[in-house]
CSV table of C-alpha atoms in Angstrom, one decimal:
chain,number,residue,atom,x,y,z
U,27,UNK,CA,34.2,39.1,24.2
U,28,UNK,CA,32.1,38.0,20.9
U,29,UNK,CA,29.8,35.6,22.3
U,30,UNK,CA,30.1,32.2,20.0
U,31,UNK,CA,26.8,30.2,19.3
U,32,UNK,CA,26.8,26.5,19.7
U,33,UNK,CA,26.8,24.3,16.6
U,34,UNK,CA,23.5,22.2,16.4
U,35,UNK,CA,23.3,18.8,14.8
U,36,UNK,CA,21.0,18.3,12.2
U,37,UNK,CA,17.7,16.5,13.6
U,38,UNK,CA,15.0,17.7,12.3
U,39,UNK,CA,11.7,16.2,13.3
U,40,UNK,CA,9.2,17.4,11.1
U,41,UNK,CA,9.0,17.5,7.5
U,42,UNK,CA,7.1,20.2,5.8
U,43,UNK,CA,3.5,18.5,5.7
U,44,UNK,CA,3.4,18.0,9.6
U,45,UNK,CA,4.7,14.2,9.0
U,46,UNK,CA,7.0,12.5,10.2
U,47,UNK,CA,10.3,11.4,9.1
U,48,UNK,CA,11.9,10.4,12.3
U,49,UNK,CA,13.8,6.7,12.0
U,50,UNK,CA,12.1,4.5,14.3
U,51,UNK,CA,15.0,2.1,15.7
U,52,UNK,CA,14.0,-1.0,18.2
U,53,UNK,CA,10.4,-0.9,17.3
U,54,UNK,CA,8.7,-2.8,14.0
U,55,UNK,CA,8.2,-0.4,11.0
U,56,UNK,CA,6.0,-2.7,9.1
U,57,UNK,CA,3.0,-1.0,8.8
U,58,UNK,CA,1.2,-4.6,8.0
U,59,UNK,CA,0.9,-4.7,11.5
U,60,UNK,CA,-2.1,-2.3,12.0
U,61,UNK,CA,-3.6,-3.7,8.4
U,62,UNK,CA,-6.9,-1.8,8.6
U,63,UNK,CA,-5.3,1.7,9.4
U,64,UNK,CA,-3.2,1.2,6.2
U,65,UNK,CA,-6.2,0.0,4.3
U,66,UNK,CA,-7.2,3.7,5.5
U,67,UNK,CA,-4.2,5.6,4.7
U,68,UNK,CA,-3.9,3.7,1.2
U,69,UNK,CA,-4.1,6.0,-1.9
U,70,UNK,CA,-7.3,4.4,-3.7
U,71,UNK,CA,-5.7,2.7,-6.9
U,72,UNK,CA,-3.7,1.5,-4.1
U,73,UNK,CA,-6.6,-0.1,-2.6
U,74,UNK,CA,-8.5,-1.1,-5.1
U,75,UNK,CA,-5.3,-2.9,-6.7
U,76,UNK,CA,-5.3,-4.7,-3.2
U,77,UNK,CA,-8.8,-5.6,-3.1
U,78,UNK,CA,-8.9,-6.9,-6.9
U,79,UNK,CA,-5.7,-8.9,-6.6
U,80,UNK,CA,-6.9,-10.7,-3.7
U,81,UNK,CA,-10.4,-11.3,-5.0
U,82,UNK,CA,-8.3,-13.1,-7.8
U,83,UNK,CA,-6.0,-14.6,-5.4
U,84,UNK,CA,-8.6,-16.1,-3.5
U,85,UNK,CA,-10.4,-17.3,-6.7
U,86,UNK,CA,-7.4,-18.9,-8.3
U,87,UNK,CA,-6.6,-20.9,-4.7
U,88,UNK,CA,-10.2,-22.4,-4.5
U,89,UNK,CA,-10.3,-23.1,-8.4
U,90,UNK,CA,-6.9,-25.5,-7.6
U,91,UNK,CA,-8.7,-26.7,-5.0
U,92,UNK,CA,-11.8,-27.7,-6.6
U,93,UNK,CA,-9.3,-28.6,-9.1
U,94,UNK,CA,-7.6,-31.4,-6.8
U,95,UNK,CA,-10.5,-33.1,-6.2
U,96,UNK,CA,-10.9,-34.4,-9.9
U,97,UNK,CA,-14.3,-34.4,-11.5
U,98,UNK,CA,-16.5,-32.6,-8.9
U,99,UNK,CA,-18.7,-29.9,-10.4
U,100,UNK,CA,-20.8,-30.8,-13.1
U,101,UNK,CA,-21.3,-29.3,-16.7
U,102,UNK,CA,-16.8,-28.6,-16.4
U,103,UNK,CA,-14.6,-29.7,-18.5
U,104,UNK,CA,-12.5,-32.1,-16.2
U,105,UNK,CA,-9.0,-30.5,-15.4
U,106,UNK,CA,-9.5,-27.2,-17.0
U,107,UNK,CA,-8.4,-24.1,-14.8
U,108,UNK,CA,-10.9,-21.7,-16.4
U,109,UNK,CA,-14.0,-23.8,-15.7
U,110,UNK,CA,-13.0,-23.9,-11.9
U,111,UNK,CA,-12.2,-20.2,-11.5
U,112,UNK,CA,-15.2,-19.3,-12.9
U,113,UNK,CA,-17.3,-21.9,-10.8
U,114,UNK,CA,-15.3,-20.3,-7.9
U,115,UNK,CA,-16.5,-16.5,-9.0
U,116,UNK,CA,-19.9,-17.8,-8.9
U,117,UNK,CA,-19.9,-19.4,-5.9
U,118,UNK,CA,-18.0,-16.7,-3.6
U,119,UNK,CA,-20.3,-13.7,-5.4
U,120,UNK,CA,-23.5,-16.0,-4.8
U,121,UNK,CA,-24.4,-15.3,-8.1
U,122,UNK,CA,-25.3,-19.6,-9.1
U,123,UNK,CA,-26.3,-19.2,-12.4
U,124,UNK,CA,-26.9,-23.3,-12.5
U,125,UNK,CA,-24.7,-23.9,-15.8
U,126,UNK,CA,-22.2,-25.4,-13.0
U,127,UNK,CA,-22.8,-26.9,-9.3
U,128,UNK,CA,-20.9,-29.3,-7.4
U,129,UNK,CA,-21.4,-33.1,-7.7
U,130,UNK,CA,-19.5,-34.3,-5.0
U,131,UNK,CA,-19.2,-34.2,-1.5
U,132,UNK,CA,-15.8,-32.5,-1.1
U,133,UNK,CA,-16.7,-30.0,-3.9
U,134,UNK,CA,-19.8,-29.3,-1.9
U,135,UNK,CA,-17.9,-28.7,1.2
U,136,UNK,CA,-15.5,-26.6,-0.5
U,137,UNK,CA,-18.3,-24.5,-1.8
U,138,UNK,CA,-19.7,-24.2,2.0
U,139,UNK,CA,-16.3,-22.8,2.9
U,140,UNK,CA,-15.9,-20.4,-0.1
U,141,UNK,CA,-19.7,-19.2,0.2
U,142,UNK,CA,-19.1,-18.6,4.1
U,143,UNK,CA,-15.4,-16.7,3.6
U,144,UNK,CA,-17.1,-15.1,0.2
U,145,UNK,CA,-19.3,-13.4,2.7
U,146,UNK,CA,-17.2,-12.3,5.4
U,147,UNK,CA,-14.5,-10.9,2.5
U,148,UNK,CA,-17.6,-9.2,0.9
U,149,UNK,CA,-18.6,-7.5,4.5
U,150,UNK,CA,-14.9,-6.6,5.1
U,151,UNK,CA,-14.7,-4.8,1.6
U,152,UNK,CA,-18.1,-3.1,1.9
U,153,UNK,CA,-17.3,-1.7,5.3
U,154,UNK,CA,-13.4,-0.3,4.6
U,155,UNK,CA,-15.1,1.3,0.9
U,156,UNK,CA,-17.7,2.8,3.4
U,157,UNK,CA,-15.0,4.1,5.8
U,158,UNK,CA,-12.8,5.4,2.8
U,159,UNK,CA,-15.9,7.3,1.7
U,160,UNK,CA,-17.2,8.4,4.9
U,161,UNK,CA,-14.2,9.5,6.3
U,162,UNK,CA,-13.9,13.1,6.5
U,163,UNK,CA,-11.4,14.9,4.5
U,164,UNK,CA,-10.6,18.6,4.8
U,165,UNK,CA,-9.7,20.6,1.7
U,166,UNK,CA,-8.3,23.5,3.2
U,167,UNK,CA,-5.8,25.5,0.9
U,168,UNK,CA,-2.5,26.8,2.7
U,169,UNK,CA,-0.4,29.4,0.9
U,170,UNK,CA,3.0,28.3,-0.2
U,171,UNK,CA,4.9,30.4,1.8
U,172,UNK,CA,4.6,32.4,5.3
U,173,UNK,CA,6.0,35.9,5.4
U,174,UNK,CA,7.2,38.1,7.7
U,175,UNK,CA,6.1,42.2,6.8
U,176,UNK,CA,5.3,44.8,9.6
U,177,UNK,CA,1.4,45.3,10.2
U,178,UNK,CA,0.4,48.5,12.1
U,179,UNK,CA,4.2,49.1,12.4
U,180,UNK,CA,4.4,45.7,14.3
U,181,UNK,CA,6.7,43.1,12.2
U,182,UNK,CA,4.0,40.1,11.5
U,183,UNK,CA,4.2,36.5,10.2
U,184,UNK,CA,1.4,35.8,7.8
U,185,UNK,CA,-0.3,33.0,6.2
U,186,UNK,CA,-3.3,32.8,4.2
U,187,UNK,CA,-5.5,29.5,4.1
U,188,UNK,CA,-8.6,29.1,1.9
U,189,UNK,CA,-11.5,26.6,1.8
U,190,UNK,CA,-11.5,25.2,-1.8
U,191,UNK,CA,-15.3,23.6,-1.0
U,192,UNK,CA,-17.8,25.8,-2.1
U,193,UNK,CA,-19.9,25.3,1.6
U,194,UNK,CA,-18.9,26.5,5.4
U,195,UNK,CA,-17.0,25.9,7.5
U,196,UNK,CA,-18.3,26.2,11.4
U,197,UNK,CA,-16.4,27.1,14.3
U,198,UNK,CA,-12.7,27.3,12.2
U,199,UNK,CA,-9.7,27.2,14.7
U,200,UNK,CA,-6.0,27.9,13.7
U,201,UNK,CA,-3.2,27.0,16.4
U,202,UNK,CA,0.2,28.0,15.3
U,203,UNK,CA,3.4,26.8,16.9
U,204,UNK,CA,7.3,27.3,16.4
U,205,UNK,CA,9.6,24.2,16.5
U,206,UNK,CA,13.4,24.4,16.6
U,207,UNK,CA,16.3,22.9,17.4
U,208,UNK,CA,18.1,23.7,21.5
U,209,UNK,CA,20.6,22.6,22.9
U,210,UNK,CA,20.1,22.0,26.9
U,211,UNK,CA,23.4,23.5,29.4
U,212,UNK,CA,23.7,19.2,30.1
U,213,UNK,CA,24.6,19.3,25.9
U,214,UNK,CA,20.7,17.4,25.4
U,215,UNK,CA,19.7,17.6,22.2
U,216,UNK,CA,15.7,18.8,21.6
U,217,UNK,CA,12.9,19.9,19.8
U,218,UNK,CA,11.1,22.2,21.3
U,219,UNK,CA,8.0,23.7,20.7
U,220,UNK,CA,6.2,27.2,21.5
U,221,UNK,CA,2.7,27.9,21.2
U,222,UNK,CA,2.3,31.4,18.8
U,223,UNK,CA,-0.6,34.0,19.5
U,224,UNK,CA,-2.8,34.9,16.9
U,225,UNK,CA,-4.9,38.2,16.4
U,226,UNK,CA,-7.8,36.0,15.5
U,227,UNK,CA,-7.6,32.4,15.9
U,228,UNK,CA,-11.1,31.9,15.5
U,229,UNK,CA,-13.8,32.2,12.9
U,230,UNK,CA,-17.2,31.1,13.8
U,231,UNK,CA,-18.1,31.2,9.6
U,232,UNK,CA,-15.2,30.2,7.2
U,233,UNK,CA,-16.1,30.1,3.6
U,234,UNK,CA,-13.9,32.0,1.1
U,235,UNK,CA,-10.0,33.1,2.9
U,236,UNK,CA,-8.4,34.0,5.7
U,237,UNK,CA,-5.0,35.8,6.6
U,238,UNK,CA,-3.6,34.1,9.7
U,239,UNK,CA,-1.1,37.0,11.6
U,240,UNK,CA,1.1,36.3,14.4
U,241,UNK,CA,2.5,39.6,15.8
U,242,UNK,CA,6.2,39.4,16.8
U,243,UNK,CA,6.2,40.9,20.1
U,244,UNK,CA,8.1,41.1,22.9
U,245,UNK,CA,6.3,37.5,23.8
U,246,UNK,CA,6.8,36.0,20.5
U,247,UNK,CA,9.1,32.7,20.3
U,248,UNK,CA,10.3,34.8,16.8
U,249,UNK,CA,11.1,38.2,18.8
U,250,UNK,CA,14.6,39.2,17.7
U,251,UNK,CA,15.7,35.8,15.3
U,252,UNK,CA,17.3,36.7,12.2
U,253,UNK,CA,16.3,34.3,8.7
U,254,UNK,CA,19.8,33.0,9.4
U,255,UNK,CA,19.2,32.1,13.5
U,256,UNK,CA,15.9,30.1,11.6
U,257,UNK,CA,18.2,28.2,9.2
U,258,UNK,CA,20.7,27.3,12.0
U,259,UNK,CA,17.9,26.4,14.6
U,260,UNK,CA,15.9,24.5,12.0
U,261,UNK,CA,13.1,26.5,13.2
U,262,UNK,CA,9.6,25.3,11.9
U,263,UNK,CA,6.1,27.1,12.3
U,264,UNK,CA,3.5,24.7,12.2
U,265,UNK,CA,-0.2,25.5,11.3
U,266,UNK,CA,-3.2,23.2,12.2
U,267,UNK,CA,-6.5,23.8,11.5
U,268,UNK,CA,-9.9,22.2,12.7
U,269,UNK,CA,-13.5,23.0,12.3
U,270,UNK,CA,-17.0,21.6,11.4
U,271,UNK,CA,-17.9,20.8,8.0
U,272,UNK,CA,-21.9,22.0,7.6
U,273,UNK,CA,-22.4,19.5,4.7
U,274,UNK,CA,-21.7,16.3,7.0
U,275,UNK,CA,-21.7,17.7,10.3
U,276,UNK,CA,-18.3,16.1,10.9
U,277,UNK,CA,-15.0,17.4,12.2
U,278,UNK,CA,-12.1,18.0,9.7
U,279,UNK,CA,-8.8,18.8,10.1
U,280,UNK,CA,-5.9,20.4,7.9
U,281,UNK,CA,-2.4,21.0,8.6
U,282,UNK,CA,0.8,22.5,7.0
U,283,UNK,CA,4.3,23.6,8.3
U,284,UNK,CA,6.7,25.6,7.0
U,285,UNK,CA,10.5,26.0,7.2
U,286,UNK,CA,12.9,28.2,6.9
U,287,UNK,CA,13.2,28.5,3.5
U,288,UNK,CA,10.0,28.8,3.2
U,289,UNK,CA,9.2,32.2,5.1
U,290,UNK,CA,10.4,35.1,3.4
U,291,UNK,CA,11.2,38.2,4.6
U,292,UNK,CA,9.8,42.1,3.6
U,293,UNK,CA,7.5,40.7,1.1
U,294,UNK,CA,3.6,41.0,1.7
U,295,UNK,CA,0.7,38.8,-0.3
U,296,UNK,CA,-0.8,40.0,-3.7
U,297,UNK,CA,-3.9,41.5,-3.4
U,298,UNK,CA,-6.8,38.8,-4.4
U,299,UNK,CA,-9.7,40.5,-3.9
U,300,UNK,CA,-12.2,42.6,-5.8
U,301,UNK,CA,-15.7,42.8,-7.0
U,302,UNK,CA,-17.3,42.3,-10.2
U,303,UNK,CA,-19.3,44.8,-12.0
U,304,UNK,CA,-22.6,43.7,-10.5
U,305,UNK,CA,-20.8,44.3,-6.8
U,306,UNK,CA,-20.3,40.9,-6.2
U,307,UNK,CA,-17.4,39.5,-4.1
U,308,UNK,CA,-14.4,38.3,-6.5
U,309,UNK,CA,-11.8,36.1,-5.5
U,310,UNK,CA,-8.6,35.4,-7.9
U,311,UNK,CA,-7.1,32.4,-6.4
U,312,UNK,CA,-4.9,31.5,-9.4
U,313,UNK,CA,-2.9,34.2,-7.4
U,314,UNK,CA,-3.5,32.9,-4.0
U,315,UNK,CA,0.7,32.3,-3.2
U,316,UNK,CA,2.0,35.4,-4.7
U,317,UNK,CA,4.0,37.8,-2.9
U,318,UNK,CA,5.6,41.1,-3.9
U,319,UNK,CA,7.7,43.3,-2.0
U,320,UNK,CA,7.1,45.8,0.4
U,321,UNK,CA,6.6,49.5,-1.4
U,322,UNK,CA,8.3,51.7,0.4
């Protein structure tokens, strides 16, 4: 009797950056709740846009302020917006120039407000440009796409990752891991995941590239699947990377998955390196994704 596979629901976890895309239902989504780690996470215009409109913002409040308090800084035209923005600047950025100072006691206190919140806000900004700049980012190249080609007769999955810095790269480790889709005898619906042995996981200098293999053996979560058993499992091999940057002696991390689609099959990578006529070391990385297939 044919032996029928189960249909699996479409739930996948991951998308292909590692993230993830999973609907979050009875727990807040607003992000606005953890404020700092979105400052972080922020593209920059994004932050920058932030900060600037509410510098402004906070300007423009205490300039209606000073404005509802009539005639209280001297050398302003009474009633004119401009005059108390500007006064505002001034006071929150501690620049007093002198052309305007309060004349009045409730202008003064406002100023004693704005000068002490103009201080904080200006500590708060220094220190999340500082973290934005201090943090360390990896710039770790992954290929496009995995593949799948027999090394020393052994069918192989294959990556290549490259560090686009021009420094090293101490103590690099790659973990590699399958996820996909199972269905449990009770009918539970998971995602599970399988570490995937490497034939070098480790590289104690990583400068230029480096060919990640996983050989599919008999103990390989891959031994035996077909490309379409990986399409119906959603299967997903996910690829993290960790080492120590020399330049700021700070850990870094990378990471990339890749679907189904996205590991072809009896193809291997184009050949990127070479030397130069004075015997120098040449790498070609405007050809660092290409694959061709197998000669036979």
């Amino acid at each position: 009797m044919k032996k029928t596979r189960r249909k699996i629901p479409k739930t996948r976890i991951v998308n292909r950056d590692g993230g993830s895309s999973v609907v979050r239902i009875g727990v807040s989504n607003n992000r606005w709740r953890d404020p700092y780690h979105l400052l972080l996470t922020l593209c920059w215009y994004k932050t920058l846009g932030l900060v600037s409109l509410s510098y402004v913002l906070a300007n423009t409040l205490f300039a209606l302020a000073y404005l509802a308090g009539g005639d209280g800084i001297e050398n302003a035209r009474p009633g004119n917006f401009f005059d108390a923005f500007f006064f505002s600047v001034q006071t929150m950025a501690s620049i007093g120039y002198g052309a305007m100072y309060p004349k009045t006691t409730y202008t003064n206190i406002l100023v004693t407000i704005e000068s002490l919140l103009g201080l904080i806000g200006l500590a708060m900004a220094s220190g999340l440009m500082f973290a934005r700049f201090s943090l360390p980012q990896a710039r770790v190249l992954f290929s496009d796409v995995a593949i799948i080609t027999p090394y020393n007769s052994m069918p192989t999955l294959m990556l290549r990752v490259a560090n686009e810095r021009q420094n090293w790269i101490l103590e690099a480790q790659v973990r590699m891991s399958l996820v996909r889709t199972e269905i449990s005898k009770e009918g539970d619906v998971m995602r599970r995941f399988y570490d995937m042995s490497l034939l070098r996981s480790h590289s104690p200098l990583f400068a230029l590239t480096w060919t990640i293999m996983h050989p599919i053996d008999e103990s390989s979560p891959l031994y035996g699947v077909s490309a379409e058993e990986m399409v119906e499992d959603e299967m997903e091999v996910i690829v993290t990377f960790t080492g120590l940057d020399e330049t700021v002696c700070q850990t870094i991390h990378a990471r990339h998955s890749y679907i189904a689609k996205e590991i072809v099959w009896n193809m291997r990578f184009v050949d990127i390196l070479s030397k130069t006529r004075d015997g120098r070391r040449s790498i070609d990385y405007s050809r660092f994704h290409d694959v061709m297939p197998i000669e036979n």
